Coordinates of C-alpha atoms in Angstrom, one line a residue:
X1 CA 8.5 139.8 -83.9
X2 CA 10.9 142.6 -82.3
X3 CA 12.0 141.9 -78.5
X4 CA 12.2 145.1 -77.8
X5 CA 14.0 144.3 -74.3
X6 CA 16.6 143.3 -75.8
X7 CA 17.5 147.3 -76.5
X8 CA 19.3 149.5 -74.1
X9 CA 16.9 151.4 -72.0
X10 CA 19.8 153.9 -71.2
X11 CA 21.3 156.0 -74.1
X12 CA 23.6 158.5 -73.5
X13 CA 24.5 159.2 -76.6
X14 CA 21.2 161.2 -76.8
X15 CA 22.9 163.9 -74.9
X16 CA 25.6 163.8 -78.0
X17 CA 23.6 163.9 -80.3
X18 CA 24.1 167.9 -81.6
X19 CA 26.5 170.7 -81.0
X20 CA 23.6 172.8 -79.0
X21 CA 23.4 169.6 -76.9
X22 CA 26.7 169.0 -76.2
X23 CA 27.4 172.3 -75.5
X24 CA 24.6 172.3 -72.7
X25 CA 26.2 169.5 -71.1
X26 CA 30.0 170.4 -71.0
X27 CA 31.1 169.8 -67.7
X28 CA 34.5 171.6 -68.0
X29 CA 34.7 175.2 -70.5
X30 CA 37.2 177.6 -71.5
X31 CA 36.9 180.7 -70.5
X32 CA 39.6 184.1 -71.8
X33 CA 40.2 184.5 -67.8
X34 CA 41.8 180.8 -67.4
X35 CA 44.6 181.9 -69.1
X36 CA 47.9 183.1 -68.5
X37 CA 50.5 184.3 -71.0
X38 CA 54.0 183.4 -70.3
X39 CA 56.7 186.4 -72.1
X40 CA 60.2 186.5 -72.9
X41 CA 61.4 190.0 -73.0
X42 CA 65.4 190.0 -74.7
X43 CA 67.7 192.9 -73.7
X44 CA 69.8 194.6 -76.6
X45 CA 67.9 193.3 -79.5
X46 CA 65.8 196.0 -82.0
X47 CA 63.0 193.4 -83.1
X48 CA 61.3 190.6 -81.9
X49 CA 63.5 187.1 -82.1
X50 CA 62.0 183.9 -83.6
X51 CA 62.2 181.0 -81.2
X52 CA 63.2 177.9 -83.3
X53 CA 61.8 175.6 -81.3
X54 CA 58.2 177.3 -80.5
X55 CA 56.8 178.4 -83.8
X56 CA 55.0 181.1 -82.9
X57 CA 56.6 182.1 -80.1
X58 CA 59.5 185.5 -80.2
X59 CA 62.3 186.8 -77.2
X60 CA 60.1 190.0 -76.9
X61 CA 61.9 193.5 -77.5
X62 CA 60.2 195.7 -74.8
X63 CA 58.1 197.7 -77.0
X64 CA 56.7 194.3 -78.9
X65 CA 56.3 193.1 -75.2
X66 CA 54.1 196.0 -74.2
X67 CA 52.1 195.5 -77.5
X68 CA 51.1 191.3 -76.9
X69 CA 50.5 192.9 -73.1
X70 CA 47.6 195.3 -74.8
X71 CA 46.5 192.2 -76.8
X72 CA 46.4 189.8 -73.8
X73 CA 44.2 192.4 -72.2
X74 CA 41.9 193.7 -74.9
X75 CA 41.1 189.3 -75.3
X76 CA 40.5 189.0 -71.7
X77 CA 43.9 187.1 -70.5
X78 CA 43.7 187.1 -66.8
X79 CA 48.1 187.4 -66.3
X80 CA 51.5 187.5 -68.3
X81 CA 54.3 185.9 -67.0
X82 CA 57.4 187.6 -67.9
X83 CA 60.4 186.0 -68.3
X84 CA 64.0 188.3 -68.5
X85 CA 66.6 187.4 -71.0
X86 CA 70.0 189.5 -70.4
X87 CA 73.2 189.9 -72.5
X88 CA 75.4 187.3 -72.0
X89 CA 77.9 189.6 -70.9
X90 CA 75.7 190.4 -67.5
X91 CA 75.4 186.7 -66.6
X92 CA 77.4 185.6 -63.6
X93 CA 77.5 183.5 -61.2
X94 CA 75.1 184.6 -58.3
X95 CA 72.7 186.0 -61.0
X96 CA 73.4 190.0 -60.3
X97 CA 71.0 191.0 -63.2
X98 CA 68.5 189.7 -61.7
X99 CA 68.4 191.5 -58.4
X100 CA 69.6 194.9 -60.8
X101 CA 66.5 197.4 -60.5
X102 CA 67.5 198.4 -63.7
X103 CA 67.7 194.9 -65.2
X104 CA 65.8 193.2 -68.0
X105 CA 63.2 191.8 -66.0
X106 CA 62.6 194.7 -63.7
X107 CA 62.5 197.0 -66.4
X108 CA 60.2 195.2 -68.4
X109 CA 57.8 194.8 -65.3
X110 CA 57.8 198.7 -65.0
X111 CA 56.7 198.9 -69.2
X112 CA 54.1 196.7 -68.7
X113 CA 52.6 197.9 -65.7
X114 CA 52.5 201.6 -67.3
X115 CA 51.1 200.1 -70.1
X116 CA 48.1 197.8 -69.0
X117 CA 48.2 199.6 -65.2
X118 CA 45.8 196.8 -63.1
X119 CA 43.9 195.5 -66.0
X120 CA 46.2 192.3 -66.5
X121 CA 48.2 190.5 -64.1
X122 CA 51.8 191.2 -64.2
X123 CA 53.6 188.3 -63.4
X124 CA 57.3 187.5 -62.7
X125 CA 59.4 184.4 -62.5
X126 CA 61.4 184.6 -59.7
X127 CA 64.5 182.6 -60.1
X128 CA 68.4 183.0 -61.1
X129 CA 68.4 180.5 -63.8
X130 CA 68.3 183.2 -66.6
X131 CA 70.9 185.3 -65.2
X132 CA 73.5 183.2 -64.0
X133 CA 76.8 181.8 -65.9
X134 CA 76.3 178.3 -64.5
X135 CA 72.4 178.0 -65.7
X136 CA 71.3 176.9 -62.0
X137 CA 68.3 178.2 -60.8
X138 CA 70.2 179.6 -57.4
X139 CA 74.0 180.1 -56.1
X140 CA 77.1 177.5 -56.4
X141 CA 79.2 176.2 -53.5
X142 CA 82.3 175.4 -53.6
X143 CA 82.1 171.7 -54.5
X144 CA 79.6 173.1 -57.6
X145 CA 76.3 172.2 -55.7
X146 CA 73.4 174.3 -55.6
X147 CA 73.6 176.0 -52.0
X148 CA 70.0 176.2 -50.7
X149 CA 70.2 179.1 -48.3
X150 CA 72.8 181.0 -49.9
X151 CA 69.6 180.8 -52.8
X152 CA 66.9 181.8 -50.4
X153 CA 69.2 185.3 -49.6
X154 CA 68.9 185.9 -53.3
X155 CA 65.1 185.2 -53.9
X156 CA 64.1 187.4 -51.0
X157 CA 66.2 190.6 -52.6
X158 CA 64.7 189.0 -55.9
X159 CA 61.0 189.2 -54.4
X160 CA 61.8 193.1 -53.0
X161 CA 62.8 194.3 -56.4
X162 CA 60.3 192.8 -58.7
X163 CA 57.6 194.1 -56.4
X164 CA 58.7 197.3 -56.5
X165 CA 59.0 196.9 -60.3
X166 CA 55.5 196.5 -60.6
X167 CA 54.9 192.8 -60.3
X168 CA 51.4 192.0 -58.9
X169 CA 52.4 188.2 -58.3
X170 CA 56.1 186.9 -58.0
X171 CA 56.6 183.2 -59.0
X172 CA 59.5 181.6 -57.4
X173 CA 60.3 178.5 -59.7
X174 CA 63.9 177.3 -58.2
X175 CA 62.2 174.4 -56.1
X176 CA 64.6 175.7 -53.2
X177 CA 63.2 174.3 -50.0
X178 CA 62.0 177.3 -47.7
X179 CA 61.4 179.5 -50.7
X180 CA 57.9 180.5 -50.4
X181 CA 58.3 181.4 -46.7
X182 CA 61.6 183.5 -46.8
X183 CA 59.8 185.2 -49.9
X184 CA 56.9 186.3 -48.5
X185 CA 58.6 187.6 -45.3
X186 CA 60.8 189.6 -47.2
X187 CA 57.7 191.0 -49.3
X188 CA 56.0 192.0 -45.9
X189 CA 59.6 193.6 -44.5
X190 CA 59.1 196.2 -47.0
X191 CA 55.4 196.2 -46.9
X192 CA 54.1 194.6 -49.7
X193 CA 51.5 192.0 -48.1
X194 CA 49.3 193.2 -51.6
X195 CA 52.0 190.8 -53.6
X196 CA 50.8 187.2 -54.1
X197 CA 53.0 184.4 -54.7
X198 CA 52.5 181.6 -56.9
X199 CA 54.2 178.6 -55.8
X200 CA 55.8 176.3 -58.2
X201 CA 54.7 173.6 -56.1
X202 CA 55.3 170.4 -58.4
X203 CA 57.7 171.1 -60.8
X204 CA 59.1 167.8 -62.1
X205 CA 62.7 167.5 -64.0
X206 CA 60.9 167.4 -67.3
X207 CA 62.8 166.9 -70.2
X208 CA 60.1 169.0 -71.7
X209 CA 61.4 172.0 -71.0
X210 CA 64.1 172.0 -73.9
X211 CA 62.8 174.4 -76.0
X212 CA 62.2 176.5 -73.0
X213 CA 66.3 176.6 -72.9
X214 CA 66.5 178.3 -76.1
X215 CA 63.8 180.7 -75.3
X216 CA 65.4 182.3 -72.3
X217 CA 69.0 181.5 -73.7
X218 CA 69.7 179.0 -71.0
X219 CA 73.7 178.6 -69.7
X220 CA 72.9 175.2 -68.4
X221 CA 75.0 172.3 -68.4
X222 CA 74.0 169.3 -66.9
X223 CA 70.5 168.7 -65.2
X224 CA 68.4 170.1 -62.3
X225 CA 67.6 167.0 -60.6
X226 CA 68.6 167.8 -57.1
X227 CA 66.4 170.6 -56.7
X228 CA 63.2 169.9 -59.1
X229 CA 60.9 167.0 -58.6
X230 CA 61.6 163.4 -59.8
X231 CA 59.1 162.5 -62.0
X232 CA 58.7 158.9 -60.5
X233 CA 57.1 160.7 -57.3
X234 CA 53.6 161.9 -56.6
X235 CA 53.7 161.6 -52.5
X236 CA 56.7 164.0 -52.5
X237 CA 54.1 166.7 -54.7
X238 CA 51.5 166.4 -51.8
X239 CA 54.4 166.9 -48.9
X240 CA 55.6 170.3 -51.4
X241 CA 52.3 171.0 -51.7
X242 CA 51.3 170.8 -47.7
X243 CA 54.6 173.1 -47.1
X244 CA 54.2 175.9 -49.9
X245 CA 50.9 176.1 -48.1
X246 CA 52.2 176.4 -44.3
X247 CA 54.7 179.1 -45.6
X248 CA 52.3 181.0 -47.1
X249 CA 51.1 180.4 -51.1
X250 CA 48.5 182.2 -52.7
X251 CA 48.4 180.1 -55.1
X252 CA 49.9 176.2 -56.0
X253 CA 51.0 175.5 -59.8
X254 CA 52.0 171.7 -61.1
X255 CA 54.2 172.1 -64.3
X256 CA 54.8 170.3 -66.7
X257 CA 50.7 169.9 -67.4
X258 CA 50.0 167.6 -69.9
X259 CA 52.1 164.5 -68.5
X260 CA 51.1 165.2 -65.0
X261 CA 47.6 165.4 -64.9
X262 CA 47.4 162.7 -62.0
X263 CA 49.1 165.0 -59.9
X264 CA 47.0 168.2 -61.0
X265 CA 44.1 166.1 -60.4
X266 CA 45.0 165.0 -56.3
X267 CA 46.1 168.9 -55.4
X268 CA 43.2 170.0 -57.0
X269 CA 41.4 167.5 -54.8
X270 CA 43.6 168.4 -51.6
X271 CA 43.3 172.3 -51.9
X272 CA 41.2 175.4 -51.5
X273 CA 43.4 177.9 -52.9
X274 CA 43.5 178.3 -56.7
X275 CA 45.4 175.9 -58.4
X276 CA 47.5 176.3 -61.8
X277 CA 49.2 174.5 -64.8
X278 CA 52.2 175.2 -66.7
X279 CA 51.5 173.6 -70.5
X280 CA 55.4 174.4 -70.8
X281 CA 57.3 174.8 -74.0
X282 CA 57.6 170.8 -75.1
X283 CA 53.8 170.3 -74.7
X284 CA 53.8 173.4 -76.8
X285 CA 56.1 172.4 -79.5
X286 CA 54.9 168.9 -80.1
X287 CA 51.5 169.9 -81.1
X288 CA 52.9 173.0 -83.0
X289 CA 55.2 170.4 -85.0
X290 CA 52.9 167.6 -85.4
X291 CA 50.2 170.2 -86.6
X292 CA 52.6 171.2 -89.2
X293 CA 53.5 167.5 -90.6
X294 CA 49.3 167.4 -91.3
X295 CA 49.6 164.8 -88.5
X296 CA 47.0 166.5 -86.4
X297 CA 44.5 169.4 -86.3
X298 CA 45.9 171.8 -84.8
X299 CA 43.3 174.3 -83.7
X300 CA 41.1 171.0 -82.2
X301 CA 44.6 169.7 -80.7
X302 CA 44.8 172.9 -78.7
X303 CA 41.9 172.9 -77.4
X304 CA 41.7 169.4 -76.4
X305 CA 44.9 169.7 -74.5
X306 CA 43.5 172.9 -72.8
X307 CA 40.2 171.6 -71.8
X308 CA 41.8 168.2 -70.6
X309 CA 44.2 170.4 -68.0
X310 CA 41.1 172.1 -66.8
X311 CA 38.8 168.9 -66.6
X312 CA 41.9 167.8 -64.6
X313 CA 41.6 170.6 -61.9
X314 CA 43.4 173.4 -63.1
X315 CA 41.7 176.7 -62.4
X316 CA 44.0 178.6 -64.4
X317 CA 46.3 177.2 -67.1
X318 CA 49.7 179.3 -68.3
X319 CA 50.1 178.6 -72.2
X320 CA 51.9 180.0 -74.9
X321 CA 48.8 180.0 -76.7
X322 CA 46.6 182.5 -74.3
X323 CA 45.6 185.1 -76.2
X324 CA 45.1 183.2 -79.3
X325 CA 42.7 180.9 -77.5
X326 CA 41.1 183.6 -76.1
X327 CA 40.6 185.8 -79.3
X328 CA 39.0 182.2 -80.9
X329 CA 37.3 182.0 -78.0
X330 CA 35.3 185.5 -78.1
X331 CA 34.7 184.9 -81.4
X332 CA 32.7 182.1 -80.9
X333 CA 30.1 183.6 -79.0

């Protein structure tokens, strides 16, 4: 004789029990719009250069750049984030290509504007790290210490310039204290209150960001622990986070993603301004590499990873893998 108390009442697997069903029930999607593209444009070079370290992934010539600009836009990418890589003969050490309305960056902004106008978000990392000798992301003292003020001088001309470039957001991602404040002040002195700024809010000393290094042809040597975020501390995110928000963000970012989803989670919690996530280059690369060992699936991998930054809180998620997502993502429809 069959007890049949002794079965669960409760099942919910029977909301799991086809893709139609589960597909109803998704609590968190991807949608084209989440994304941001981040872009590496290289000055002097006559085609695209592989990045060793991010299959995939090139140092943009500008006319490739304006062509994965069209492409971000015809999938339905929200942004691209453009990242400058000058000659190493222009590097010095307070960054002067950077500021240089005819530098890399600023001339890149301008293609990419003229070529996607307003349909796509042009987007531009503000900070010296690419352009200076030294690798920092702002100016030296004498006793080889990052000077915080001395920086801010140089992110303010850095905000005027790549607004008038074309950038519709600026990105300041030097963790100078002050930043966000003395940049958007200097974007209202020459009356640009239409540019947002997305605040690198928690950005931890990841040592993630290696392949990044080769991608923008990174000077460094040594770390950038006094300025960027131990990654021991998630009070000291929520104390950034309160002050990028008295100064003035638009918008709040926590980078790396993937090993920091605690702390995406508690400013998604804390805020009502959009929040974002950097899946940066090592997040990037470690899938890409595992995928190609046979290790993983790669196409399920990526998507995981994606839809876990969201579920976290992320409204909008830079990755390296933007507009293929969103191509895959149209096609399933």
């Amino acid at each position: 004789m069959t007890t049949y108390g002794s079965f669960p009442g409760t099942r919910p697997r029977r909301l799991r029990t086809s893709p139609v069903m589960r597909r109803m029930v998704a609590e968190t999607r991807l949608h084209p719009a989440d994304f941001i593209l981040p872009a590496f444009v290289r000055e002097g070079v006559a085609e695209p250069v592989p990045i060793s370290s991010m299959p995939g992934v090139v140092q943009h010539t500008r006319d490739s750049l304006k062509k994965a600009a069209a492409e971000a836009v015809a999938a339905g990418v929200s942004g691209i984030m453009l990242f400058g890589v000058p000659e190493e003969s222009k590097k010095d050490g307070v960054g002067t290509a950077g500021t240089d309305p005819d530098g890399i960056l600023q001339v890149a902004l301008r293609d990419v504007r003229a070529e996607v106008g307003d349909d796509l978000l042009v987007m531009s990392d503000l900070c010296l790290d690419e352009f200076t000798d030294h690798g920092h992301c702002g100016v030296l003292d004498d006793r080889g210490r990052v000077d915080n003020d001395a920086t801010l001088e140089r992110y303010a001309e850095m905000a005027q310039v790549q607004a008038d470039a074309g950038a519709h957001v600026v990105g300041p991602s030097g963790m100078m204290d002050g930043q966000i404040g003395v940049i958007r002040d200097a974007l209202d002195q020459i009356g640009r209150d239409d540019v947002a700024i997305l605040a690198y809010t928690a950005k931890y000393a990841s040592a993630f960001y290696g392949p990044f290094r080769e991608a923008v042809g990174s000077s460094l040597q040594g770390d950038r622990r006094t300025y960027q975020q131990d990654p021991a501390n998630l009070r000291e995110s929520m104390r950034e986070l309160e002050l990028d928000l008295e100064e003035g963000a638009d918008l709040v970012m926590v980078k790396p993603a993937g090993p920091y989803l605690d702390v995406l989670a508690k400013v998604a919690d804390a805020v009502d301004v959009p929040v974002v996530a950097y899946q940066i280059s090592g997040e990037y690369a470690m899938i890409e590499a595992a995928a190609e060992k046979g290790w993983i699936d790669r196409d399920k991998a990526i998507l995981e990873s994606l839809t876990g930054i969201r579920r976290a809180g992320a409204r909008t998620v830079l990755t390296y893998w933007a507009t293929e997502v969103a191509q895959q993502l149209n096609s399933a429809r």
